[in-house]
Amino acid sequence: MPLVGSRRSEAPSPVRRQGSVVLVGGGPGNPGLITVAGLAAVRGADVVVTDRLAPLAVLDEAPAHAEVIDVAKIPRGAFTSQERINELLVEHARAGKRVVRLKGGDPFVFGRGGEEWQACVEAGLPVEVIPGVSSALSGPALAGVPLTHRTLTQGFTVVSGHLPPGDPGSTLDWGALARSGTTLVVLMGIATLPAITAELVAQGMTATTPAVTVMEAGLPGQRSVTGTVADIARLGEEAAVRAPAVTVIGQVAGLSLQSPAAPAPPPRDASSASG
């Protein structure tokens, strides 16, 4: 019989650690443009919930044990609902995991990061936000287009183009945007760009206002199409521009700050060659 007051030797019960969620903005897609804090979060993750616009090369930095969940939203293709994404974040964090939601751009700029943050808070989970470089800023910059310029414009406006002018769900005043005098940056607007540009001109924007569309900014496939607000949609279609792309409309779109290509060396005169 055991002695009075003695204890049986038992293995300690495992302590379930508190799970958490980190919303990480990955920038425009180039892995070199994620922030130091964002990269550190990926390196410390148990679960990474990501999509196609995130800098996917960064996933190589995740721990070997980390589970990677693809929640891609491809236009007219594979689709994971926002509700399901919210559920995944909550489910894995409640299981004691450190969950990283890796997104392209900045999670709070048309990234639905606010909805994900709300879902985590309502579930009683700790949630952190690590900002990223929005494609609204980085796309034009990588193409050599400043959004502001002291002699041209004193501001810029970023809008989502996923709904065209006149759509019942649209909350934008396109007339005010046309007359604002600021640079206009349109995200998610490739399919609706013909309707958007036509409305801007109809509302008073000068048809010759410069415009540029930048596709796949920061990635190997980056390219730009330049024109005016009146023809940029047509030119983009002819050039087979596809998402992700950013369109800039305003006087700054007529600038090109990219370094000119180095001139080719003159051909060597064979007659002057020695030997």
Short mmCIF file of C-alpha atoms in Angstrom, two decimals:
data_model
loop_
_atom_site.label_atom_id
_atom_site.label_comp_id
_atom_site.label_asym_id
_atom_site.label_seq_id
_atom_site.Cartn_x
_atom_site.Cartn_y
_atom_site.Cartn_z
CA MET A 1 0.00 0.00 0.00
CA PRO A 2 1.24 3.46 -0.71
CA LEU A 3 2.28 5.59 2.22
CA VAL A 4 -0.22 8.09 3.51
CA GLY A 5 0.30 11.39 1.76
CA SER A 6 2.41 9.94 -1.04
CA ARG A 7 1.65 10.69 -4.70
CA ARG A 8 1.67 8.44 -7.69
CA SER A 9 4.17 9.43 -10.31
CA GLU A 10 2.23 10.76 -13.31
CA ALA A 11 3.26 12.45 -16.52
CA PRO A 12 2.25 16.09 -16.44
CA SER A 13 -0.80 16.97 -18.50
CA PRO A 14 0.19 18.76 -21.70
CA VAL A 15 -0.52 22.47 -21.57
CA ARG A 16 -2.36 23.69 -24.63
CA ARG A 17 -0.78 26.90 -25.77
CA GLN A 18 -2.81 29.88 -26.88
CA GLY A 19 -3.18 30.08 -30.64
CA SER A 20 -2.99 33.34 -32.53
CA VAL A 21 -3.40 34.86 -35.98
CA VAL A 22 -1.05 37.22 -37.79
CA LEU A 23 -2.32 39.05 -40.89
CA VAL A 24 0.76 39.63 -43.04
CA GLY A 25 0.91 41.94 -46.04
CA GLY A 26 3.37 40.40 -48.47
CA GLY A 27 3.76 43.30 -50.89
CA PRO A 28 3.26 43.12 -54.67
CA GLY A 29 4.62 39.60 -55.15
CA ASN A 30 8.39 39.96 -55.27
CA PRO A 31 9.70 38.11 -52.19
CA GLY A 32 12.29 40.84 -51.66
CA LEU A 33 9.52 43.36 -50.96
CA ILE A 34 7.97 41.68 -47.92
CA THR A 35 8.80 43.44 -44.65
CA VAL A 36 11.30 42.05 -42.14
CA ALA A 37 8.45 41.57 -39.65
CA GLY A 38 6.33 39.77 -42.24
CA LEU A 39 9.15 37.36 -43.08
CA ALA A 40 9.76 36.68 -39.38
CA ALA A 41 6.07 35.81 -38.96
CA VAL A 42 6.23 33.27 -41.79
CA ARG A 43 9.35 31.73 -40.28
CA GLY A 44 7.52 31.24 -36.99
CA ALA A 45 4.24 29.88 -38.38
CA ASP A 46 2.55 26.57 -37.68
CA VAL A 47 -0.02 27.21 -40.40
CA VAL A 48 0.20 29.56 -43.40
CA VAL A 49 -3.04 30.46 -45.16
CA THR A 50 -2.08 32.00 -48.49
CA ASP A 51 -3.36 32.86 -51.94
CA ARG A 52 -2.02 33.43 -55.43
CA LEU A 53 -1.22 37.14 -55.01
CA ALA A 54 1.10 36.56 -52.05
CA PRO A 55 4.89 36.28 -52.59
CA LEU A 56 4.81 32.49 -52.85
CA ALA A 57 8.60 32.13 -52.84
CA VAL A 58 8.48 33.25 -49.19
CA LEU A 59 6.79 29.94 -48.33
CA ASP A 60 10.22 28.33 -48.60
CA GLU A 61 11.05 30.18 -45.37
CA ALA A 62 8.24 28.52 -43.41
CA PRO A 63 9.24 25.81 -40.91
CA ALA A 64 9.27 22.22 -42.17
CA HIS A 65 6.33 21.34 -39.91
CA ALA A 66 4.17 24.23 -41.11
CA GLU A 67 0.96 23.41 -42.95
CA VAL A 68 0.35 25.56 -46.04
CA ILE A 69 -3.27 26.08 -47.06
CA ASP A 70 -4.06 27.58 -50.47
CA VAL A 71 -7.22 29.69 -50.50
CA ALA A 72 -6.82 31.14 -53.98
CA LYS A 73 -9.50 33.33 -55.48
CA ILE A 74 -8.95 33.12 -59.23
CA PRO A 75 -11.29 35.25 -61.39
CA ARG A 76 -13.71 32.87 -63.10
CA GLY A 77 -11.70 29.97 -61.62
CA ALA A 78 -10.91 28.28 -58.30
CA PHE A 79 -12.56 30.08 -55.43
CA THR A 80 -12.51 29.91 -51.65
CA SER A 81 -15.20 31.97 -49.97
CA GLN A 82 -14.20 34.65 -47.50
CA GLU A 83 -16.39 32.97 -44.90
CA ARG A 84 -14.41 29.73 -45.27
CA ILE A 85 -11.10 31.60 -45.01
CA ASN A 86 -12.29 33.19 -41.77
CA GLU A 87 -13.28 29.75 -40.46
CA LEU A 88 -9.86 28.29 -41.28
CA LEU A 89 -8.07 31.04 -39.38
CA VAL A 90 -10.26 30.55 -36.33
CA GLU A 91 -10.18 26.73 -36.41
CA HIS A 92 -6.40 26.46 -36.53
CA ALA A 93 -5.81 29.20 -33.97
CA ARG A 94 -8.27 27.54 -31.58
CA ALA A 95 -6.22 24.36 -31.97
CA GLY A 96 -3.28 26.24 -30.46
CA LYS A 97 -1.50 27.03 -33.73
CA ARG A 98 0.28 30.20 -34.72
CA VAL A 99 -1.55 31.04 -37.93
CA VAL A 100 -0.14 33.40 -40.56
CA ARG A 101 -2.51 34.77 -43.16
CA LEU A 102 -0.16 35.70 -45.99
CA LYS A 103 -1.72 38.13 -48.45
CA GLY A 104 -0.54 40.17 -51.40
CA GLY A 105 -0.14 43.92 -50.97
CA ASP A 106 -1.45 45.28 -47.69
CA PRO A 107 -4.15 43.32 -45.83
CA PHE A 108 -6.18 46.44 -45.09
CA VAL A 109 -6.18 47.85 -48.66
CA PHE A 110 -8.81 45.89 -50.61
CA GLY A 111 -7.43 42.73 -49.04
CA ARG A 112 -10.39 41.90 -46.78
CA GLY A 113 -8.01 41.97 -43.86
CA GLY A 114 -10.58 43.93 -41.89
CA GLU A 115 -13.10 41.10 -42.22
CA GLU A 116 -10.52 38.52 -41.14
CA TRP A 117 -9.46 40.68 -38.19
CA GLN A 118 -13.10 41.00 -37.10
CA ALA A 119 -13.66 37.23 -37.32
CA CYS A 120 -10.63 36.54 -35.12
CA VAL A 121 -11.56 39.18 -32.54
CA GLU A 122 -15.14 37.91 -32.35
CA ALA A 123 -13.74 34.42 -31.73
CA GLY A 124 -11.68 35.77 -28.82
CA LEU A 125 -8.35 35.16 -30.54
CA PRO A 126 -5.23 37.33 -30.37
CA VAL A 127 -4.66 38.87 -33.80
CA GLU A 128 -1.79 40.99 -35.08
CA VAL A 129 -1.52 42.99 -38.29
CA ILE A 130 1.78 43.38 -40.13
CA PRO A 131 1.29 45.95 -42.90
CA GLY A 132 2.60 45.35 -46.40
CA VAL A 133 3.41 47.54 -49.39
CA SER A 134 0.15 47.97 -51.28
CA SER A 135 0.20 47.33 -55.02
CA ALA A 136 -1.55 50.70 -55.35
CA LEU A 137 1.76 52.29 -54.37
CA SER A 138 4.35 49.74 -55.42
CA GLY A 139 2.96 48.96 -58.88
CA PRO A 140 3.27 52.50 -60.22
CA ALA A 141 6.60 53.03 -58.41
CA LEU A 142 8.14 49.91 -59.94
CA ALA A 143 7.05 51.17 -63.35
CA GLY A 144 8.63 54.57 -62.75
CA VAL A 145 5.36 56.43 -62.24
CA PRO A 146 5.14 58.72 -59.18
CA LEU A 147 1.63 59.11 -57.78
CA THR A 148 2.35 62.67 -56.72
CA HIS A 149 4.57 65.32 -58.22
CA ARG A 150 5.02 68.83 -56.87
CA THR A 151 4.34 70.49 -60.21
CA LEU A 152 1.53 68.20 -61.38
CA THR A 153 -0.71 66.93 -58.59
CA GLN A 154 -1.10 67.24 -54.85
CA GLY A 155 -2.80 63.95 -54.08
CA PHE A 156 -4.00 60.57 -55.28
CA THR A 157 -7.13 58.47 -54.87
CA VAL A 158 -7.18 54.66 -54.81
CA VAL A 159 -10.38 52.90 -55.84
CA SER A 160 -11.52 49.37 -56.51
CA GLY A 161 -12.77 48.77 -60.02
CA HIS A 162 -14.39 45.40 -59.40
CA LEU A 163 -17.81 47.05 -59.82
CA PRO A 164 -18.38 49.26 -62.88
CA PRO A 165 -20.05 52.69 -62.77
CA GLY A 166 -23.80 52.34 -62.46
CA ASP A 167 -23.66 49.01 -60.65
CA PRO A 168 -26.17 48.97 -57.76
CA GLY A 169 -23.41 47.89 -55.39
CA SER A 170 -21.01 50.69 -56.30
CA THR A 171 -20.52 53.47 -53.73
CA LEU A 172 -18.14 55.60 -55.81
CA ASP A 173 -18.96 59.05 -57.15
CA TRP A 174 -17.25 58.84 -60.54
CA GLY A 175 -18.16 62.43 -61.36
CA ALA A 176 -16.31 63.67 -58.29
CA LEU A 177 -13.35 61.46 -59.15
CA ALA A 178 -13.27 62.79 -62.72
CA ARG A 179 -13.12 66.37 -61.46
CA SER A 180 -10.89 65.81 -58.41
CA GLY A 181 -7.62 66.88 -60.01
CA THR A 182 -5.79 64.05 -58.24
CA THR A 183 -4.10 60.97 -59.61
CA LEU A 184 -6.56 58.09 -59.86
CA VAL A 185 -5.31 54.56 -59.11
CA VAL A 186 -7.63 51.72 -60.09
CA LEU A 187 -7.15 48.25 -58.61
CA MET A 188 -9.03 45.13 -59.73
CA GLY A 189 -10.32 47.00 -62.74
CA ILE A 190 -9.14 45.21 -65.87
CA ALA A 191 -12.55 43.78 -66.81
CA THR A 192 -14.39 47.01 -66.00
CA LEU A 193 -11.81 49.48 -67.32
CA PRO A 194 -13.73 50.27 -70.55
CA ALA A 195 -16.79 51.31 -68.53
CA ILE A 196 -14.72 53.19 -65.95
CA THR A 197 -12.73 55.25 -68.45
CA ALA A 198 -15.81 56.02 -70.54
CA GLU A 199 -17.59 57.28 -67.43
CA LEU A 200 -14.64 59.44 -66.38
CA VAL A 201 -14.61 61.14 -69.79
CA ALA A 202 -18.40 61.52 -69.76
CA GLN A 203 -18.12 63.16 -66.33
CA GLY A 204 -15.64 65.77 -67.51
CA MET A 205 -12.16 64.29 -67.45
CA THR A 206 -10.14 65.42 -70.46
CA ALA A 207 -9.91 62.57 -72.95
CA THR A 208 -6.18 63.16 -73.46
CA THR A 209 -5.36 62.67 -69.76
CA PRO A 210 -2.35 60.30 -69.62
CA ALA A 211 -2.91 56.75 -68.35
CA VAL A 212 -0.79 53.67 -67.79
CA THR A 213 -1.59 50.10 -66.83
CA VAL A 214 1.10 48.09 -65.04
CA MET A 215 0.76 44.30 -65.06
CA GLU A 216 2.47 41.90 -62.63
CA ALA A 217 4.46 44.67 -60.94
CA GLY A 218 7.64 43.41 -59.31
CA LEU A 219 7.45 40.02 -61.02
CA PRO A 220 9.39 38.71 -64.03
CA GLY A 221 6.36 39.31 -66.25
CA GLN A 222 6.03 43.00 -65.38
CA ARG A 223 5.14 45.22 -68.32
CA SER A 224 3.36 48.50 -68.89
CA VAL A 225 0.91 49.83 -71.45
CA THR A 226 0.66 53.60 -71.85
CA GLY A 227 -2.03 55.71 -73.45
CA THR A 228 -4.76 58.14 -72.47
CA VAL A 229 -7.89 57.74 -70.42
CA ALA A 230 -9.79 57.45 -73.70
CA ASP A 231 -7.80 54.56 -75.13
CA ILE A 232 -5.98 52.78 -72.27
CA ALA A 233 -8.67 50.10 -71.97
CA ARG A 234 -8.45 49.26 -75.67
CA LEU A 235 -4.67 49.31 -75.69
CA GLY A 236 -4.56 47.05 -72.65
CA GLU A 237 -6.92 44.59 -74.28
CA GLU A 238 -4.85 44.57 -77.46
CA ALA A 239 -1.73 43.91 -75.37
CA ALA A 240 -3.48 41.02 -73.56
CA VAL A 241 -3.08 42.67 -70.17
CA ARG A 242 -4.46 40.48 -67.40
CA ALA A 243 -4.76 40.62 -63.63
CA PRO A 244 -3.05 41.46 -61.40
CA ALA A 245 -2.70 44.93 -62.83
CA VAL A 246 -2.89 48.54 -61.66
CA THR A 247 -4.07 51.44 -63.80
CA VAL A 248 -2.93 55.00 -63.09
CA ILE A 249 -4.84 57.91 -64.63
CA GLY A 250 -3.55 61.46 -64.35
CA GLN A 251 -0.77 63.77 -65.46
CA VAL A 252 1.87 61.74 -63.60
CA ALA A 253 1.14 58.79 -65.87
CA GLY A 254 2.82 60.75 -68.65
CA LEU A 255 6.12 60.75 -66.77
CA SER A 256 8.76 58.08 -67.16
CA LEU A 257 11.33 57.98 -64.40
CA GLN A 258 12.84 54.68 -65.45
CA SER A 259 16.54 54.89 -66.22
CA PRO A 260 17.12 54.89 -69.98
CA ALA A 261 18.78 51.81 -71.37
CA ALA A 262 22.53 52.10 -71.75
CA PRO A 263 23.45 52.88 -75.34
CA ALA A 264 24.85 49.97 -77.28
CA PRO A 265 28.60 50.20 -77.93
CA PRO A 266 29.49 51.26 -81.46
CA PRO A 267 30.33 48.39 -83.79
CA ARG A 268 33.99 47.62 -83.87
CA ASP A 269 35.70 48.64 -87.08
CA ALA A 270 37.17 45.43 -88.42
CA SER A 271 39.79 47.36 -90.37
CA SER A 272 41.25 48.75 -87.15
CA ALA A 273 41.55 45.41 -85.46
CA SER A 274 45.11 44.47 -84.67
CA GLY A 275 46.71 41.23 -85.78
#
